Amino acid sequence: MMTLAIQTSTTSNTQPNQAVVAYLQQLIGFKSITPNQAGAIDWLEYQLNSLGFDCEQFTFNGVTNLIAKVSFGEGPIYAFSGHIDVVPACAEHWLVEPFSGAIVNNAVYGRGAADMKGGVAAMLCATQKLMVDVAHKQGTFYWLITSDEEGEAEYGSLLIAERLAQQGIQLDGCIVGEPTSHVQVGDTIKNGRRGALSARLSIAGKAGHVAYPDNTVNAAHLSADVVKRLTNIDWQQDEASSNTSLQVTGINIANVVDNMVPAHCEMTFNVRYSHGYKSADIKNEIQFALGDLANNLNIEWERPCESFYTAHQGSHCLLAQVEQAVLNVTGNYPLLSTSGGTSDGRFFANSHTQVIECGVRNNTIHQVNEHVPIADLIKIEQIYTKILSNLFNG
Ligand SMILES: [Zn+2]
């Protein structure tokens, strides 16, 4: 049986770099369930302001965003992107109060500990170290924080990216602090994500008596044909280790009576697609596959999330810098992955801006007893410190 040592403060923690633990506990204490910032962004703004950042906070439709900037003069422009919002937590099954940040067996417990207040706390410590001596630094560093990543993300990082574009700011690279690691911190980073697209399909047939099917068009039978066509699409533009998959998520035929051919069927499906595609390509493939059924179908597309991908580039390569920092701290190169759900990285990635996600382990995210070991926090802080030092030291 496991013995639990529950501590509610960091005082009995003898490990170094306690600031990262204290910051994480502070952040967990803000009940920032999407889209409420609940003081978390105010606190971050205060911290960054004290370090010399210019901060701009703006709220739209209940979502709070923060753009904080420090410039060391000419040079590349890099950003850290993160979210302080969390999914809800119901206290009854937790070892500790989910917004307490209590330490259990040398891990910080709480909603958001891994996704992704831990990353934010570690980046804050790394940023403090970066700002200790700014004499020989170059470039500009942005912090881009939102309170709506876990929700619809309509007014979060999308608006931040638009704001930067309006100001004529083009990022050279962006580090996203999402939890990407698998078994050990730094073993996996994400240099892209698959895209996602949902659809709602109305299938129209013609009702009639089941005994006289020649006079009807059976919407249930049509739906079977649609499922077959959708699931047989050959996604030829898939990239290696980034496969497209389409899953039908619902089929609904209302008012089923046993002597009547149904006239209508509603179907929903979701596509997770390789970075070899953009959402427009996916729509084209699906419409082509459904071809001659078009007269009986109406498709409404929902919740599109574009794919993105960052390859290595010749000079000033953020991907190489992150790989190098991980190697320095952990002794191993990270695995590059594009798996998992969507992330805010998609709002910043483009043909110029490299986007790399690198963070703590994701084994407990969105779960009861979400937690992050203190040793992992210290490791990710070291990785971030190394990355920042490499990026801004001339
Ligand atoms: Zn997250």
mmCIF file of C-alpha atoms and ligand atoms in Angstrom:
data_model
loop_
_atom_site.group_PDB
_atom_site.id
_atom_site.type_symbol
_atom_site.label_atom_id
_atom_site.label_comp_id
_atom_site.label_asym_id
_atom_site.label_seq_id
_atom_site.Cartn_x
_atom_site.Cartn_y
_atom_site.Cartn_z
ATOM 1 C CA MET A 1 0.000 0.000 0.000
ATOM 2 C CA MET A 2 1.170 3.491 -0.834
ATOM 3 C CA THR A 3 1.689 5.873 2.067
ATOM 4 C CA LEU A 4 0.722 9.417 1.267
ATOM 5 C CA ALA A 5 2.627 12.379 2.558
ATOM 6 C CA ILE A 6 0.336 15.346 2.062
ATOM 7 C CA GLN A 7 1.877 18.774 2.509
ATOM 8 C CA THR A 8 0.024 21.951 1.816
ATOM 9 C CA SER A 9 3.039 24.198 1.595
ATOM 10 C CA THR A 10 6.480 23.926 0.063
ATOM 11 C CA THR A 11 8.288 24.464 3.335
ATOM 12 C CA SER A 12 9.117 20.808 3.853
ATOM 13 C CA ASN A 13 10.282 20.416 0.279
ATOM 14 C CA THR A 14 14.052 20.264 0.378
ATOM 15 C CA GLN A 15 14.640 20.265 -3.373
ATOM 16 C CA PRO A 16 16.117 23.317 -5.097
ATOM 17 C CA ASN A 17 14.187 25.608 -7.445
ATOM 18 C CA GLN A 18 11.220 25.869 -5.127
ATOM 19 C CA ALA A 19 9.960 28.959 -6.915
ATOM 20 C CA VAL A 20 8.493 26.800 -9.671
ATOM 21 C CA VAL A 21 6.490 24.845 -7.086
ATOM 22 C CA ALA A 22 5.279 27.987 -5.347
ATOM 23 C CA TYR A 23 4.244 29.542 -8.674
ATOM 24 C CA LEU A 24 2.377 26.428 -9.708
ATOM 25 C CA GLN A 25 0.561 26.266 -6.371
ATOM 26 C CA GLN A 26 -0.358 29.924 -6.746
ATOM 27 C CA LEU A 27 -1.728 29.317 -10.261
ATOM 28 C CA ILE A 28 -3.700 26.211 -9.246
ATOM 29 C CA GLY A 29 -5.331 28.318 -6.502
ATOM 30 C CA PHE A 30 -7.083 30.458 -9.125
ATOM 31 C CA LYS A 31 -10.266 28.568 -10.109
ATOM 32 C CA SER A 32 -9.830 29.500 -13.732
ATOM 33 C CA ILE A 33 -12.320 27.189 -15.374
ATOM 34 C CA THR A 34 -12.767 28.157 -19.023
ATOM 35 C CA PRO A 35 -13.230 31.019 -19.850
ATOM 36 C CA ASN A 36 -12.789 32.651 -16.415
ATOM 37 C CA GLN A 37 -9.304 33.845 -15.685
ATOM 38 C CA ALA A 38 -10.263 34.110 -11.966
ATOM 39 C CA GLY A 39 -7.218 36.290 -11.230
ATOM 40 C CA ALA A 40 -4.639 34.016 -12.872
ATOM 41 C CA ILE A 41 -3.929 36.365 -15.772
ATOM 42 C CA ASP A 42 -3.875 39.398 -13.455
ATOM 43 C CA TRP A 43 -1.277 37.615 -11.350
ATOM 44 C CA LEU A 44 0.816 36.690 -14.389
ATOM 45 C CA GLU A 45 0.592 40.236 -15.687
ATOM 46 C CA TYR A 46 1.872 41.496 -12.344
ATOM 47 C CA GLN A 47 4.774 39.028 -12.412
ATOM 48 C CA LEU A 48 5.773 39.812 -16.004
ATOM 49 C CA ASN A 49 5.383 43.524 -15.419
ATOM 50 C CA SER A 50 7.780 43.306 -12.482
ATOM 51 C CA LEU A 51 10.288 41.627 -14.773
ATOM 52 C CA GLY A 52 10.150 44.521 -17.233
ATOM 53 C CA PHE A 53 7.528 43.311 -19.709
ATOM 54 C CA ASP A 54 5.001 45.665 -21.308
ATOM 55 C CA CYS A 55 1.618 44.046 -20.797
ATOM 56 C CA GLU A 56 -1.665 44.402 -22.625
ATOM 57 C CA GLN A 57 -4.684 42.558 -21.301
ATOM 58 C CA PHE A 58 -7.939 42.452 -23.239
ATOM 59 C CA THR A 59 -11.233 40.747 -22.566
ATOM 60 C CA PHE A 60 -13.781 39.786 -25.207
ATOM 61 C CA ASN A 61 -16.936 37.713 -24.667
ATOM 62 C CA GLY A 62 -15.718 36.674 -21.221
ATOM 63 C CA VAL A 63 -12.328 35.482 -22.495
ATOM 64 C CA THR A 64 -9.228 37.232 -21.168
ATOM 65 C CA ASN A 65 -6.021 37.387 -23.186
ATOM 66 C CA LEU A 66 -2.608 38.750 -22.289
ATOM 67 C CA ILE A 67 0.116 39.936 -24.623
ATOM 68 C CA ALA A 68 3.329 40.714 -22.734
ATOM 69 C CA LYS A 69 6.458 41.873 -24.486
ATOM 70 C CA VAL A 70 10.079 42.542 -23.690
ATOM 71 C CA SER A 71 12.561 43.657 -26.307
ATOM 72 C CA PHE A 72 16.353 43.358 -26.199
ATOM 73 C CA GLY A 73 16.718 45.249 -29.486
ATOM 74 C CA GLU A 74 17.165 43.961 -33.028
ATOM 75 C CA GLY A 75 16.922 40.237 -33.595
ATOM 76 C CA PRO A 76 14.493 37.364 -33.852
ATOM 77 C CA ILE A 77 10.998 37.445 -32.357
ATOM 78 C CA TYR A 78 9.977 34.451 -30.280
ATOM 79 C CA ALA A 79 6.910 33.803 -28.180
ATOM 80 C CA PHE A 80 5.734 31.549 -25.405
ATOM 81 C CA SER A 81 2.081 30.561 -25.813
ATOM 82 C CA GLY A 82 0.039 29.169 -22.980
ATOM 83 C CA HIS A 83 -3.371 28.931 -21.381
ATOM 84 C CA ILE A 84 -4.349 29.300 -17.744
ATOM 85 C CA ASP A 85 -7.868 27.938 -18.141
ATOM 86 C CA VAL A 86 -8.646 24.448 -16.927
ATOM 87 C CA VAL A 87 -11.416 21.902 -17.285
ATOM 88 C CA PRO A 88 -13.738 21.528 -14.273
ATOM 89 C CA ALA A 89 -12.874 19.263 -11.330
ATOM 90 C CA CYS A 90 -15.311 17.548 -8.990
ATOM 91 C CA ALA A 91 -13.698 17.278 -5.549
ATOM 92 C CA GLU A 92 -15.292 14.044 -4.359
ATOM 93 C CA HIS A 93 -12.833 11.569 -5.885
ATOM 94 C CA TRP A 94 -9.667 13.612 -5.416
ATOM 95 C CA LEU A 95 -6.992 12.896 -2.809
ATOM 96 C CA VAL A 96 -6.800 16.612 -2.126
ATOM 97 C CA GLU A 97 -8.936 19.647 -2.855
ATOM 98 C CA PRO A 98 -8.477 20.088 -6.644
ATOM 99 C CA PHE A 99 -7.625 23.798 -6.387
ATOM 100 C CA SER A 100 -5.299 23.448 -3.396
ATOM 101 C CA GLY A 101 -2.015 22.655 -5.131
ATOM 102 C CA ALA A 102 -1.191 20.326 -2.233
ATOM 103 C CA ILE A 103 1.948 18.214 -2.447
ATOM 104 C CA VAL A 104 1.503 14.455 -2.249
ATOM 105 C CA ASN A 105 4.500 12.151 -2.559
ATOM 106 C CA ASN A 106 6.645 14.910 -4.058
ATOM 107 C CA ALA A 107 4.117 15.838 -6.716
ATOM 108 C CA VAL A 108 1.937 18.941 -6.974
ATOM 109 C CA TYR A 109 -1.721 17.947 -7.211
ATOM 110 C CA GLY A 110 -4.473 20.063 -8.667
ATOM 111 C CA ARG A 111 -6.564 20.766 -11.714
ATOM 112 C CA GLY A 112 -4.262 22.239 -14.348
ATOM 113 C CA ALA A 113 -1.058 21.030 -12.648
ATOM 114 C CA ALA A 114 -0.008 19.397 -15.932
ATOM 115 C CA ASP A 115 -2.386 21.074 -18.412
ATOM 116 C CA MET A 116 -0.843 23.548 -18.345
ATOM 117 C CA LYS A 117 -0.205 25.667 -15.290
ATOM 118 C CA GLY A 118 2.938 23.603 -14.648
ATOM 119 C CA GLY A 119 4.350 24.732 -17.998
ATOM 120 C CA VAL A 120 3.392 28.344 -17.275
ATOM 121 C CA ALA A 121 5.053 28.242 -13.824
ATOM 122 C CA ALA A 122 8.226 26.713 -15.290
ATOM 123 C CA MET A 123 8.355 29.283 -18.085
ATOM 124 C CA LEU A 124 7.918 32.069 -15.535
ATOM 125 C CA CYS A 125 10.981 30.813 -13.644
ATOM 126 C CA ALA A 126 12.935 30.462 -16.888
ATOM 127 C CA THR A 127 11.934 34.000 -17.873
ATOM 128 C CA GLN A 128 13.105 35.339 -14.506
ATOM 129 C CA LYS A 129 16.502 33.772 -15.131
ATOM 130 C CA LEU A 130 16.597 35.223 -18.652
ATOM 131 C CA MET A 131 15.956 38.712 -17.252
ATOM 132 C CA VAL A 132 18.726 38.593 -14.617
ATOM 133 C CA ASP A 133 21.252 39.907 -17.116
ATOM 134 C CA VAL A 134 19.964 41.442 -20.327
ATOM 135 C CA ALA A 135 23.206 43.127 -21.384
ATOM 136 C CA HIS A 136 24.159 40.905 -24.308
ATOM 137 C CA LYS A 137 20.763 39.702 -25.357
ATOM 138 C CA GLN A 138 19.044 40.298 -28.659
ATOM 139 C CA GLY A 139 15.558 39.945 -30.100
ATOM 140 C CA THR A 140 12.065 40.228 -28.679
ATOM 141 C CA PHE A 141 10.190 37.872 -26.379
ATOM 142 C CA TYR A 142 6.406 37.695 -26.130
ATOM 143 C CA TRP A 143 4.233 35.914 -23.619
ATOM 144 C CA LEU A 144 0.837 35.109 -25.176
ATOM 145 C CA ILE A 145 -1.645 33.825 -22.602
ATOM 146 C CA THR A 146 -5.339 33.060 -22.934
ATOM 147 C CA SER A 147 -8.194 31.886 -20.707
ATOM 148 C CA ASP A 148 -9.926 29.950 -23.493
ATOM 149 C CA GLU A 149 -7.987 26.994 -24.826
ATOM 150 C CA GLU A 150 -10.028 24.188 -23.311
ATOM 151 C CA GLY A 151 -13.287 25.634 -24.653
ATOM 152 C CA GLU A 152 -14.252 26.724 -28.139
ATOM 153 C CA ALA A 153 -11.061 28.808 -28.436
ATOM 154 C CA GLU A 154 -13.034 31.330 -30.489
ATOM 155 C CA TYR A 155 -11.858 34.437 -28.653
ATOM 156 C CA GLY A 156 -8.540 33.246 -27.257
ATOM 157 C CA SER A 157 -5.276 32.685 -29.082
ATOM 158 C CA LEU A 158 -7.013 33.349 -32.398
ATOM 159 C CA LEU A 159 -7.620 36.960 -31.310
ATOM 160 C CA ILE A 160 -4.063 37.210 -29.942
ATOM 161 C CA ALA A 161 -2.682 36.113 -33.333
ATOM 162 C CA GLU A 162 -4.946 38.606 -35.096
ATOM 163 C CA ARG A 163 -3.826 41.391 -32.742
ATOM 164 C CA LEU A 164 -0.152 40.651 -33.477
ATOM 165 C CA ALA A 165 -0.851 40.584 -37.227
ATOM 166 C CA GLN A 166 -2.627 43.964 -37.011
ATOM 167 C CA GLN A 167 0.472 45.375 -35.333
ATOM 168 C CA GLY A 168 2.613 43.995 -38.156
ATOM 169 C CA ILE A 169 4.399 41.560 -35.836
ATOM 170 C CA GLN A 170 5.606 38.346 -37.403
ATOM 171 C CA LEU A 171 6.837 35.736 -34.950
ATOM 172 C CA ASP A 172 9.886 33.717 -35.971
ATOM 173 C CA GLY A 173 8.957 30.982 -33.557
ATOM 174 C CA CYS A 174 6.544 30.058 -30.814
ATOM 175 C CA ILE A 175 6.972 27.596 -27.951
ATOM 176 C CA VAL A 176 3.735 26.174 -26.619
ATOM 177 C CA GLY A 177 3.859 24.894 -23.044
ATOM 178 C CA GLU A 178 1.321 22.068 -23.474
ATOM 179 C CA PRO A 179 2.102 18.753 -21.768
ATOM 180 C CA THR A 180 3.723 16.707 -24.543
ATOM 181 C CA SER A 181 5.933 14.264 -22.661
ATOM 182 C CA HIS A 182 5.104 10.596 -22.390
ATOM 183 C CA VAL A 183 7.149 8.550 -19.885
ATOM 184 C CA GLN A 184 9.848 11.084 -19.010
ATOM 185 C CA VAL A 185 9.974 14.843 -19.333
ATOM 186 C CA GLY A 186 11.405 15.782 -22.708
ATOM 187 C CA ASP A 187 10.950 12.376 -24.327
ATOM 188 C CA THR A 188 8.384 13.768 -26.779
ATOM 189 C CA ILE A 189 7.794 17.185 -28.305
ATOM 190 C CA LYS A 190 5.215 18.123 -30.897
ATOM 191 C CA ASN A 191 6.244 19.840 -34.106
ATOM 192 C CA GLY A 192 2.719 19.899 -35.483
ATOM 193 C CA ARG A 193 -0.753 18.632 -34.904
ATOM 194 C CA ARG A 194 -3.326 16.887 -36.953
ATOM 195 C CA GLY A 195 -6.304 18.962 -38.010
ATOM 196 C CA ALA A 196 -9.872 18.287 -36.921
ATOM 197 C CA LEU A 197 -13.180 18.806 -38.659
ATOM 198 C CA SER A 198 -16.710 17.786 -37.731
ATOM 199 C CA ALA A 199 -19.749 17.517 -39.976
ATOM 200 C CA ARG A 200 -23.495 17.178 -39.609
ATOM 201 C CA LEU A 201 -25.108 15.373 -42.490
ATOM 202 C CA SER A 202 -28.822 15.415 -43.320
ATOM 203 C CA ILE A 203 -29.835 12.486 -45.480
ATOM 204 C CA ALA A 204 -33.153 12.892 -47.259
ATOM 205 C CA GLY A 205 -35.168 9.949 -48.558
ATOM 206 C CA LYS A 206 -38.845 9.400 -49.313
ATOM 207 C CA ALA A 207 -41.213 7.805 -46.816
ATOM 208 C CA GLY A 208 -43.709 5.099 -47.671
ATOM 209 C CA HIS A 209 -45.081 1.699 -46.719
ATOM 210 C CA VAL A 210 -42.405 -0.955 -46.121
ATOM 211 C CA ALA A 211 -44.425 -3.363 -48.265
ATOM 212 C CA TYR A 212 -44.058 -1.113 -51.297
ATOM 213 C CA PRO A 213 -40.393 -0.092 -51.221
ATOM 214 C CA ASP A 214 -40.311 0.685 -54.955
ATOM 215 C CA ASN A 215 -42.185 3.900 -54.203
ATOM 216 C CA THR A 216 -39.772 5.018 -51.467
ATOM 217 C CA VAL A 217 -36.184 6.075 -50.899
ATOM 218 C CA ASN A 218 -34.948 4.561 -47.651
ATOM 219 C CA ALA A 219 -32.879 7.116 -45.729
ATOM 220 C CA ALA A 220 -31.532 4.357 -43.418
ATOM 221 C CA HIS A 221 -30.189 2.430 -46.399
ATOM 222 C CA LEU A 222 -28.694 5.619 -47.810
ATOM 223 C CA SER A 223 -26.972 6.234 -44.480
ATOM 224 C CA ALA A 224 -25.326 2.796 -44.698
ATOM 225 C CA ASP A 225 -24.009 3.685 -48.152
ATOM 226 C CA VAL A 226 -22.732 7.009 -46.814
ATOM 227 C CA VAL A 227 -20.891 5.293 -43.925
ATOM 228 C CA LYS A 228 -19.287 2.838 -46.349
ATOM 229 C CA ARG A 229 -18.107 5.596 -48.662
ATOM 230 C CA LEU A 230 -16.808 7.793 -45.848
ATOM 231 C CA THR A 231 -14.850 4.997 -44.213
ATOM 232 C CA ASN A 232 -13.399 3.766 -47.512
ATOM 233 C CA ILE A 233 -11.754 7.052 -48.491
ATOM 234 C CA ASP A 234 -8.083 6.484 -49.285
ATOM 235 C CA TRP A 235 -6.188 9.388 -47.739
ATOM 236 C CA GLN A 236 -3.301 9.465 -50.154
ATOM 237 C CA GLN A 237 -1.776 12.718 -48.928
ATOM 238 C CA ASP A 238 -1.185 11.384 -45.406
ATOM 239 C CA GLU A 239 2.325 12.058 -44.142
ATOM 240 C CA ALA A 240 4.428 9.427 -42.403
ATOM 241 C CA SER A 241 3.233 8.859 -38.811
ATOM 242 C CA SER A 242 0.402 11.349 -39.319
ATOM 243 C CA ASN A 243 -2.643 9.445 -40.514
ATOM 244 C CA THR A 244 -6.105 10.694 -41.293
ATOM 245 C CA SER A 245 -9.009 8.949 -39.613
ATOM 246 C CA LEU A 246 -12.726 9.510 -40.026
ATOM 247 C CA GLN A 247 -15.139 8.307 -37.365
ATOM 248 C CA VAL A 248 -18.913 8.409 -37.607
ATOM 249 C CA THR A 249 -20.056 9.758 -34.230
ATOM 250 C CA GLY A 250 -23.817 9.492 -34.526
ATOM 251 C CA ILE A 251 -26.666 8.195 -36.693
ATOM 252 C CA ASN A 252 -30.164 9.243 -35.796
ATOM 253 C CA ILE A 253 -33.410 8.208 -37.481
ATOM 254 C CA ALA A 254 -36.366 9.722 -35.686
ATOM 255 C CA ASN A 255 -39.847 8.200 -35.309
ATOM 256 C CA VAL A 256 -39.015 4.647 -36.294
ATOM 257 C CA VAL A 257 -42.192 2.663 -36.993
ATOM 258 C CA ASP A 258 -41.973 -0.917 -38.201
ATOM 259 C CA ASN A 259 -44.185 -0.482 -41.248
ATOM 260 C CA MET A 260 -42.691 2.697 -42.583
ATOM 261 C CA VAL A 261 -39.595 3.440 -44.667
ATOM 262 C CA PRO A 262 -37.787 6.347 -42.990
ATOM 263 C CA ALA A 263 -37.521 9.587 -44.922
ATOM 264 C CA HIS A 264 -34.806 11.250 -42.933
ATOM 265 C CA CYS A 265 -31.532 10.460 -41.234
ATOM 266 C CA GLU A 266 -29.139 12.707 -39.368
ATOM 267 C CA MET A 267 -25.485 11.683 -39.209
ATOM 268 C CA THR A 268 -22.470 13.264 -37.535
ATOM 269 C CA PHE A 269 -18.833 12.454 -38.093
ATOM 270 C CA ASN A 270 -15.411 13.785 -37.173
ATOM 271 C CA VAL A 271 -12.189 13.718 -39.160
ATOM 272 C CA ARG A 272 -8.725 13.939 -37.596
ATOM 273 C CA TYR A 273 -6.493 14.673 -40.512
ATOM 274 C CA SER A 274 -2.824 14.542 -41.361
ATOM 275 C CA HIS A 275 -0.814 17.739 -41.847
ATOM 276 C CA GLY A 276 -0.638 16.647 -45.498
ATOM 277 C CA TYR A 277 -4.114 18.183 -45.763
ATOM 278 C CA LYS A 278 -5.842 21.470 -45.075
ATOM 279 C CA SER A 279 -9.534 21.518 -44.113
ATOM 280 C CA ALA A 280 -10.535 22.570 -47.648
ATOM 281 C CA ASP A 281 -8.835 19.416 -49.036
ATOM 282 C CA ILE A 282 -10.721 17.254 -46.551
ATOM 283 C CA LYS A 283 -14.049 18.762 -47.569
ATOM 284 C CA ASN A 284 -13.218 18.169 -51.235
ATOM 285 C CA GLU A 285 -12.281 14.518 -50.653
ATOM 286 C CA ILE A 286 -15.504 13.871 -48.754
ATOM 287 C CA GLN A 287 -17.702 15.644 -51.267
ATOM 288 C CA PHE A 288 -16.038 13.705 -54.080
ATOM 289 C CA ALA A 289 -16.599 10.381 -52.287
ATOM 290 C CA LEU A 290 -20.281 11.154 -51.738
ATOM 291 C CA GLY A 291 -20.561 12.384 -55.360
ATOM 292 C CA ASP A 292 -23.786 11.005 -56.849
ATOM 293 C CA LEU A 293 -25.572 11.007 -53.479
ATOM 294 C CA ALA A 294 -25.331 14.802 -53.376
ATOM 295 C CA ASN A 295 -29.014 15.337 -54.231
ATOM 296 C CA ASN A 296 -30.045 13.484 -51.083
ATOM 297 C CA LEU A 297 -27.494 15.077 -48.785
ATOM 298 C CA ASN A 298 -26.864 18.324 -47.008
ATOM 299 C CA ILE A 299 -23.559 18.789 -45.165
ATOM 300 C CA GLU A 300 -22.888 21.385 -42.494
ATOM 301 C CA TRP A 301 -19.243 21.623 -41.461
ATOM 302 C CA GLU A 302 -18.480 22.345 -37.824
ATOM 303 C CA ARG A 303 -15.542 23.145 -35.544
ATOM 304 C CA PRO A 304 -12.704 23.244 -38.068
ATOM 305 C CA CYS A 305 -9.188 23.180 -36.564
ATOM 306 C CA GLU A 306 -6.414 23.484 -39.116
ATOM 307 C CA SER A 307 -3.432 21.178 -39.051
ATOM 308 C CA PHE A 308 0.083 22.569 -38.772
ATOM 309 C CA TYR A 309 3.596 21.260 -39.139
ATOM 310 C CA THR A 310 7.057 22.634 -38.400
ATOM 311 C CA ALA A 311 9.965 21.090 -40.297
ATOM 312 C CA HIS A 312 13.644 21.728 -39.657
ATOM 313 C CA GLN A 313 15.036 24.785 -41.405
ATOM 314 C CA GLY A 314 18.555 25.775 -42.349
ATOM 315 C CA SER A 315 19.269 28.646 -39.982
ATOM 316 C CA HIS A 316 17.668 29.955 -36.760
ATOM 317 C CA CYS A 317 15.742 26.723 -36.432
ATOM 318 C CA LEU A 318 13.544 26.718 -33.320
ATOM 319 C CA LEU A 319 12.957 22.982 -33.670
ATOM 320 C CA ALA A 320 16.707 22.324 -33.553
ATOM 321 C CA GLN A 321 17.078 24.676 -30.567
ATOM 322 C CA VAL A 322 14.405 22.849 -28.598
ATOM 323 C CA GLU A 323 15.888 19.450 -29.511
ATOM 324 C CA GLN A 324 19.306 20.651 -28.373
ATOM 325 C CA ALA A 325 17.981 21.987 -25.073
ATOM 326 C CA VAL A 326 16.199 18.692 -24.361
ATOM 327 C CA LEU A 327 19.379 16.776 -25.195
ATOM 328 C CA ASN A 328 21.431 19.001 -22.885
ATOM 329 C CA VAL A 329 19.080 18.588 -19.944
ATOM 330 C CA THR A 330 17.914 14.980 -20.330
ATOM 331 C CA GLY A 331 20.754 13.360 -22.289
ATOM 332 C CA ASN A 332 18.391 12.241 -25.053
ATOM 333 C CA TYR A 333 16.876 13.707 -28.195
ATOM 334 C CA PRO A 334 13.100 14.040 -28.038
ATOM 335 C CA LEU A 335 10.777 12.084 -30.277
ATOM 336 C CA LEU A 336 8.924 14.335 -32.730
ATOM 337 C CA SER A 337 5.185 13.775 -32.763
ATOM 338 C CA THR A 338 2.040 15.293 -34.267
ATOM 339 C CA SER A 339 -0.418 13.104 -32.353
ATOM 340 C CA GLY A 340 -3.051 14.070 -29.822
ATOM 341 C CA GLY A 341 -5.879 16.561 -29.975
ATOM 342 C CA THR A 342 -5.737 20.084 -31.291
ATOM 343 C CA SER A 343 -3.783 22.898 -29.662
ATOM 344 C CA ASP A 344 -3.519 26.666 -29.845
ATOM 345 C CA GLY A 345 -0.284 26.212 -31.789
ATOM 346 C CA ARG A 346 -2.418 26.207 -34.932
ATOM 347 C CA PHE A 347 -3.196 29.909 -34.521
ATOM 348 C CA PHE A 348 0.470 30.906 -34.626
ATOM 349 C CA ALA A 349 1.921 28.437 -37.145
ATOM 350 C CA ASN A 350 2.412 29.593 -40.716
ATOM 351 C CA SER A 351 4.978 29.293 -43.462
ATOM 352 C CA HIS A 352 7.277 31.653 -41.522
ATOM 353 C CA THR A 353 6.544 30.893 -37.867
ATOM 354 C CA GLN A 354 7.885 27.640 -36.417
ATOM 355 C CA VAL A 355 5.713 26.265 -33.618
ATOM 356 C CA ILE A 356 7.001 23.679 -31.173
ATOM 357 C CA GLU A 357 5.117 22.270 -28.203
ATOM 358 C CA CYS A 358 7.208 21.076 -25.296
ATOM 359 C CA GLY A 359 5.994 20.407 -21.790
ATOM 360 C CA VAL A 360 5.565 18.033 -18.891
ATOM 361 C CA ARG A 361 4.005 14.568 -19.021
ATOM 362 C CA ASN A 362 0.394 14.282 -20.082
ATOM 363 C CA ASN A 363 -0.538 11.036 -18.299
ATOM 364 C CA THR A 364 -2.923 12.668 -15.795
ATOM 365 C CA ILE A 365 -4.336 15.612 -17.731
ATOM 366 C CA HIS A 366 -8.081 16.251 -17.400
ATOM 367 C CA GLN A 367 -8.219 13.357 -14.907
ATOM 368 C CA VAL A 368 -9.120 13.049 -11.248
ATOM 369 C CA ASN A 369 -5.902 13.625 -9.238
ATOM 370 C CA GLU A 370 -4.121 15.481 -12.041
ATOM 371 C CA HIS A 371 -0.592 16.082 -10.789
ATOM 372 C CA VAL A 372 2.968 16.785 -11.782
ATOM 373 C CA PRO A 373 6.042 15.487 -9.931
ATOM 374 C CA ILE A 374 8.267 18.272 -8.583
ATOM 375 C CA ALA A 375 11.241 16.636 -10.315
ATOM 376 C CA ASP A 376 9.405 16.992 -13.642
ATOM 377 C CA LEU A 377 8.700 20.660 -12.987
ATOM 378 C CA ILE A 378 12.366 21.274 -12.286
ATOM 379 C CA LYS A 379 13.362 19.438 -15.458
ATOM 380 C CA ILE A 380 10.995 21.367 -17.709
ATOM 381 C CA GLU A 381 12.149 24.617 -16.106
ATOM 382 C CA GLN A 382 15.731 23.662 -16.961
ATOM 383 C CA ILE A 383 14.734 22.889 -20.561
ATOM 384 C CA TYR A 384 12.899 26.213 -20.920
ATOM 385 C CA THR A 385 15.822 28.083 -19.340
ATOM 386 C CA LYS A 386 18.193 26.517 -21.859
ATOM 387 C CA ILE A 387 15.896 27.286 -24.788
ATOM 388 C CA LEU A 388 15.498 30.941 -23.802
ATOM 389 C CA SER A 389 19.194 31.351 -23.234
ATOM 390 C CA ASN A 390 19.969 29.901 -26.687
ATOM 391 C CA LEU A 391 17.301 31.961 -28.440
ATOM 392 C CA PHE A 392 18.137 35.386 -27.045
ATOM 393 C CA ASN A 393 21.884 35.272 -26.430
ATOM 394 C CA GLY A 394 23.460 36.969 -29.423
HETATM 395 ZN ZN ZN B 1 -3.695 22.408 -22.524
#
